[in-house]
XYZ file of C-alpha atoms in Angstrom:
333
model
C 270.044 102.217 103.030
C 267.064 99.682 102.128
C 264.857 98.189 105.123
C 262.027 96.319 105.654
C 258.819 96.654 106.434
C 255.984 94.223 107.676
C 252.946 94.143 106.154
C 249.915 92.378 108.081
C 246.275 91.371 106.943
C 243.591 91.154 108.955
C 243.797 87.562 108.989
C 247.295 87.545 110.546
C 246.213 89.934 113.065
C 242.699 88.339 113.978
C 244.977 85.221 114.349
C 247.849 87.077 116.989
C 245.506 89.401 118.757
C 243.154 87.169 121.074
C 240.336 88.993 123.318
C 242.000 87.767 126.487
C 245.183 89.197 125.725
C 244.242 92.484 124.254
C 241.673 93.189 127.844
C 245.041 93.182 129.816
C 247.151 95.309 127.020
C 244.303 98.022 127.746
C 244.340 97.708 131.561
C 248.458 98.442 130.893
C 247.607 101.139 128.358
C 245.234 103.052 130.729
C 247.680 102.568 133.756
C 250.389 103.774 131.414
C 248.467 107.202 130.511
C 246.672 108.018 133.913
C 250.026 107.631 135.391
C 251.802 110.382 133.046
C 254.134 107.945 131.650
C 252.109 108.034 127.741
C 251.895 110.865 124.940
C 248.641 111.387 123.674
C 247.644 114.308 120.982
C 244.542 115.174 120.364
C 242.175 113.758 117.696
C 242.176 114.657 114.280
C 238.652 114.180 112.847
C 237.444 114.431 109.480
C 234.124 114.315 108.310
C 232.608 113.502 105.049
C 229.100 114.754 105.039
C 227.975 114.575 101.413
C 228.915 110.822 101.773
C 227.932 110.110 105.466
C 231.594 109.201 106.911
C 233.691 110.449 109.501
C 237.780 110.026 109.697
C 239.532 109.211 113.147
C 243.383 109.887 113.612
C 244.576 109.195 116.658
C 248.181 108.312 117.670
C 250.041 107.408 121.433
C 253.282 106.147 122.631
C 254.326 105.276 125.755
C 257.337 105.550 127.492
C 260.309 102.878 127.360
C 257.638 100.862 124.951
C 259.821 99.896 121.740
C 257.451 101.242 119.090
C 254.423 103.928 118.832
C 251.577 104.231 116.542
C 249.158 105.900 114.519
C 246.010 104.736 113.532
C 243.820 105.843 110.980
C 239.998 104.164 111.055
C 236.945 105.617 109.062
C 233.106 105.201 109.116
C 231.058 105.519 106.135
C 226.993 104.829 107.360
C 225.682 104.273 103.892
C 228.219 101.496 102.940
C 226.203 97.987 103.484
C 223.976 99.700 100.913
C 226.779 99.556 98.343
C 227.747 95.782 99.613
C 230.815 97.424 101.734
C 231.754 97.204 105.487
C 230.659 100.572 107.400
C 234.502 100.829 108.628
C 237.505 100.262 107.628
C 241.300 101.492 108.958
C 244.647 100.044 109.210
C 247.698 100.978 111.777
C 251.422 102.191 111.002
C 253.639 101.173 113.479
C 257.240 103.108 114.007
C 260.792 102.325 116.211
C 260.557 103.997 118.820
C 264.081 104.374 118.832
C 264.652 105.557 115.128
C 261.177 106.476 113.986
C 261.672 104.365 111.208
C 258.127 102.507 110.023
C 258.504 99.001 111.402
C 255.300 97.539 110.306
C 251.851 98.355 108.357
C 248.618 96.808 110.041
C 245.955 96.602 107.402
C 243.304 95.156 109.871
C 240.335 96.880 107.874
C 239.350 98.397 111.630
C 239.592 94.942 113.251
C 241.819 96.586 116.060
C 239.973 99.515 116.849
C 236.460 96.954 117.248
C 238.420 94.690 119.763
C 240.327 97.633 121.856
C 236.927 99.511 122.051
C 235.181 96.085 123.286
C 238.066 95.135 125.535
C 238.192 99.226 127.088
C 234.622 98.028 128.016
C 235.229 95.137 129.536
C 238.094 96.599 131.947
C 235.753 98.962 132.970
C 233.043 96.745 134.069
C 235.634 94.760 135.846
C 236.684 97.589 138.016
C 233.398 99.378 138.322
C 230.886 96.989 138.326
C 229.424 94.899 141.087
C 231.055 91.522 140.827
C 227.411 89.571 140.340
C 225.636 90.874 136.941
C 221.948 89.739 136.293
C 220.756 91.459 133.578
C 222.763 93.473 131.042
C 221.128 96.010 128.818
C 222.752 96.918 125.618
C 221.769 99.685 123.612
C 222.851 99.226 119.497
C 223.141 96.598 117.473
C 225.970 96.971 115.021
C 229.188 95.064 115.762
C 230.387 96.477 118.758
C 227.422 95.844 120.147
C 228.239 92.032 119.113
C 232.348 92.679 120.563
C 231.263 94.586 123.801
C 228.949 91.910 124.951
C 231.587 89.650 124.002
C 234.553 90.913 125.860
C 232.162 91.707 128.886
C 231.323 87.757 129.186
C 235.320 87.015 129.933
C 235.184 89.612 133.417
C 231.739 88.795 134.785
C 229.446 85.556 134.146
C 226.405 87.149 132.585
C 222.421 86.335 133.190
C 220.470 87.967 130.886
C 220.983 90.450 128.094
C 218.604 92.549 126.947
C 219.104 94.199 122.950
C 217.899 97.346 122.282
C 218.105 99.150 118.434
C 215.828 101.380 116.449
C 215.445 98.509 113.793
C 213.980 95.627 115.384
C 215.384 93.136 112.369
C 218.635 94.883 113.088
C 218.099 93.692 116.638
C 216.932 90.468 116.621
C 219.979 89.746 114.184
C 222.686 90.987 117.028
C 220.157 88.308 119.476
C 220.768 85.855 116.958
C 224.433 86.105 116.163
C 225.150 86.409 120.041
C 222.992 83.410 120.829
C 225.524 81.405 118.557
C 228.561 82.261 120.153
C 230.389 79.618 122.530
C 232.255 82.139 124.704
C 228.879 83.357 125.729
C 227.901 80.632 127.996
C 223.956 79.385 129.911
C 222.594 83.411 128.497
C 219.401 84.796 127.470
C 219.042 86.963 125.048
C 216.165 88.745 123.962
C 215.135 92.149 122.064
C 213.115 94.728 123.770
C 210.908 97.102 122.426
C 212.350 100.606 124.332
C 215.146 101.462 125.714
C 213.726 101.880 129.613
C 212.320 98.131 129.254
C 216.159 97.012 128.050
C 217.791 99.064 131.301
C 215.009 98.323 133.832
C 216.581 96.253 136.458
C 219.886 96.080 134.766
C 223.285 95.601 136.410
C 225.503 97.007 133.418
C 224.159 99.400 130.617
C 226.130 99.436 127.334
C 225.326 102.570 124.650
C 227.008 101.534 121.529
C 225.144 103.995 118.767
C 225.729 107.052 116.603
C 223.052 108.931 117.967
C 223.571 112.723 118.487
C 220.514 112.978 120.925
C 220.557 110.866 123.657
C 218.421 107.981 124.689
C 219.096 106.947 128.188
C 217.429 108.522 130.700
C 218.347 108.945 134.994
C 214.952 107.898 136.098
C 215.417 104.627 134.472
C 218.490 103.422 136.393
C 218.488 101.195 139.179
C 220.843 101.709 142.383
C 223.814 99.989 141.829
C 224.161 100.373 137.751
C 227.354 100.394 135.628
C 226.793 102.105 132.565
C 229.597 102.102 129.654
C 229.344 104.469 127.415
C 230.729 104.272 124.224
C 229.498 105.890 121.160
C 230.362 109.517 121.812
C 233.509 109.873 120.451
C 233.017 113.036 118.666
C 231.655 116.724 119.809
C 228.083 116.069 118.959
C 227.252 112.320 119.738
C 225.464 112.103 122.586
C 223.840 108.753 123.948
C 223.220 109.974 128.120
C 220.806 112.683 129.182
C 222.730 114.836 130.836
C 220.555 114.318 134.116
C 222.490 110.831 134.359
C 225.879 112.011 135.270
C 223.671 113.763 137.198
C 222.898 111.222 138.982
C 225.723 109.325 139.348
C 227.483 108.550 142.628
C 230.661 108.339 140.474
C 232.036 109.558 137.127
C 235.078 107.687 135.602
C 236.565 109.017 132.326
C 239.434 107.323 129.890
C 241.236 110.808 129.435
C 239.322 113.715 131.916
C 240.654 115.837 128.633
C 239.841 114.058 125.655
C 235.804 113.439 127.623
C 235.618 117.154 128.441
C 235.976 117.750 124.322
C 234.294 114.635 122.745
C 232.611 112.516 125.603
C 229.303 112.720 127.892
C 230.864 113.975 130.185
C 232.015 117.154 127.411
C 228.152 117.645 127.168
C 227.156 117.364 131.156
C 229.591 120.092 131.927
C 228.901 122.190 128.698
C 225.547 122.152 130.010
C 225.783 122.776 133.355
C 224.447 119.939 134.913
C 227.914 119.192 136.604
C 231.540 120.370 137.036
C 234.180 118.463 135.532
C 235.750 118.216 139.499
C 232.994 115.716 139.855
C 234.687 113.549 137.675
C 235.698 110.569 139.725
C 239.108 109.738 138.381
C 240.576 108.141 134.891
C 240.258 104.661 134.370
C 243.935 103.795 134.449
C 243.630 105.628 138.173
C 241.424 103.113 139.538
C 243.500 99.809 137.681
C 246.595 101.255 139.340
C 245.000 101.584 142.774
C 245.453 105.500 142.872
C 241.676 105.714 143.150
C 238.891 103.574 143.835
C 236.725 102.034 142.261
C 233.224 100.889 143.482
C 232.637 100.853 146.884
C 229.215 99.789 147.583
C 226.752 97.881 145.669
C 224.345 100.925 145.776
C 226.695 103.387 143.763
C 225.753 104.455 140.229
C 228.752 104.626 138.130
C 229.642 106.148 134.489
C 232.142 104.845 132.585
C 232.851 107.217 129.609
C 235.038 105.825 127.360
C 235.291 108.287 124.271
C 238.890 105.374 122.943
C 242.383 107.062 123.486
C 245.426 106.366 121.245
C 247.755 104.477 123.617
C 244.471 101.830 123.070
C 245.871 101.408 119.970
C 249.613 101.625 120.621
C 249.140 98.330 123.108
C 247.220 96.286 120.383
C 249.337 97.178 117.573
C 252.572 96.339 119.426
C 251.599 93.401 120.861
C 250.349 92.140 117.434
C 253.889 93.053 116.084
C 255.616 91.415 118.572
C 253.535 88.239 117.907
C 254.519 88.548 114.200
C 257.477 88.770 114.833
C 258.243 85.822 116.905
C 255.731 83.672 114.625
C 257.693 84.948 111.762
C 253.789 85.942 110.317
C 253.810 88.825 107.619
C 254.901 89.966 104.162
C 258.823 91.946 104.302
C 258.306 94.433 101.673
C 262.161 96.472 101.115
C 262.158 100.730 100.969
């Protein structure tokens, strides 16, 4: 028997998946998981050393949702030298019902930049304090660009403060986020260390590769948010361990997939806490289960290492879009 399949471009999808839509998608996605009713298998990683890429594969479907996914997204670091994006990826979407393949998202990593962005701004809308001065933002590749984007839509922003190793490479992410409308009455500027970026800030972002880390406890102020998001494998490592540490609270995506790939994985590995101290699971505090800040002195940890149901919500809402725009290319099998 002969079916179709949809095939979408990342033009169709930038077009059906808008930044407001996909932030509540991955408060549902969180809920969904935290409250048992999602599947979620581990990661599959693959590296490519001689060539400086890594391969993520991660997958999720929830329960009673009419389709689940699998998403395949890779990172090569020496691309832009060759005139290529750094990452690329697409999505397969399957019925739910059948397991049949109901659509092919080739959104050259497009999804996994704006889940990853949104996951950040859901956390700083349950864990940070509701009036944000200064953010600090450590990185300056493009989810550096998307976090500080998605964060603007949850919390009206003062100042924020660019931190990268290159200071060209940082004064371009000042420049391209000084252009950009949704980012309204903002400074920007580029520091020239990390602890002058974080001093005084109200939310630190860590969006880098690095497998040492760079922020340090005694430069936090009561009262900080900080989103981390670059670990996402066993050694990255962007948070001295002393910071969880520190914190007053501890709040993971998945408490399992953290304790293998996220700062929290290297905190407890080293001893500087037990993984009871972890707070809760995002989706814990969006349902209510457990809070979420409780005083405007608490220093909180978001560790967000990007879980596959992430992916399930974006995909399927883009799908459904499609559908009912009637976007795509039908290819028969």
């Amino acid at each position: 028997m002969s079916r179709d399949v949809l095939i979408l471009r990342e033009p169709e999808i930038r077009s059906l998946l808008d930044p407001h839509t996909c932030i509540e998608a991955m408060e549902r996605a969180f809920t969904a998981y935290s409250t048992g009713r999602a599947q979620l298998p581990s990661v599959i990683q693959l590296d490519v050393p001689e060539n400086h890429g890594e391969i993520h594969v991660k997958a999720g479907h929830v329960l009673g949702w009419p389709y689940y996914a699998v998403k395949i997204v890779s990172g090569f670091l020496g691309n832009p030298k060759l005139g290529l994006a750094a990452n690329d990826g697409m999505v397969v979407v399957f019925d739910a019902k059948t397991g049949e393949t109901a659509a092919i998202l080739l959104d050259n990593g497009f999804i996994t930049d704006l889940r990853t962005a949104a996951a950040g701004a859901v956390g700083a809308r349950h864990l940070s304090r509701k009036n944000v001065g200064t953010v600090a933002v450590i990185g300056t590749g493009g989810q550096a660009r998307y976090q500080v984007k998605m964060l603007a839509l949850v919390r009206a922003l003062g100042e924020v403060r660019v931190w990268g190793r290159d200071p060209h490479k940082a004064q371009g992410c000042v420049d391209d986020l000084g252009k950009c409308r949704e980012i309204p009455a903002c400074n920007f500027a580029v520091t020239e260390s990390i602890k002058e970026a974080v001093d005084g800030a109200d939310i630190v972002i860590t969006v880098t590769a690095s497998r040492e880390p760079l922020l340090r406890a005694k430069w936090l102020k009561p009262g900080v948010t900080v989103i981390a998001v670059g670990s996402d494998a066993p050694d990255k490592q962007e948070l001295d361990v002393a910071v969880l540490l520190l914190a007053d609270q501890i709040v993971a995506d998945s408490l399992p997939q953290c304790l293998h790939l996220g700062e929290i994985h290297h905190a407890v590995e080293y001893g500087a806490i037990r993984k009871e101290k972890v707070h809760a699971e995002l989706g814990e505090v969006i349902a209510g289960l457990k809070p979420g800040r409780t005083s405007d002195d608490e220093i909180i940890i978001c560790d967000l290492t990007g879980i596959g149901v992430q992916d399930v919500a974006a995909a399927a809402l883009v799908l459904e879009r499609a559908k009912a725009a009637e976007i795509g290319k039908k290819i028969a099998l």
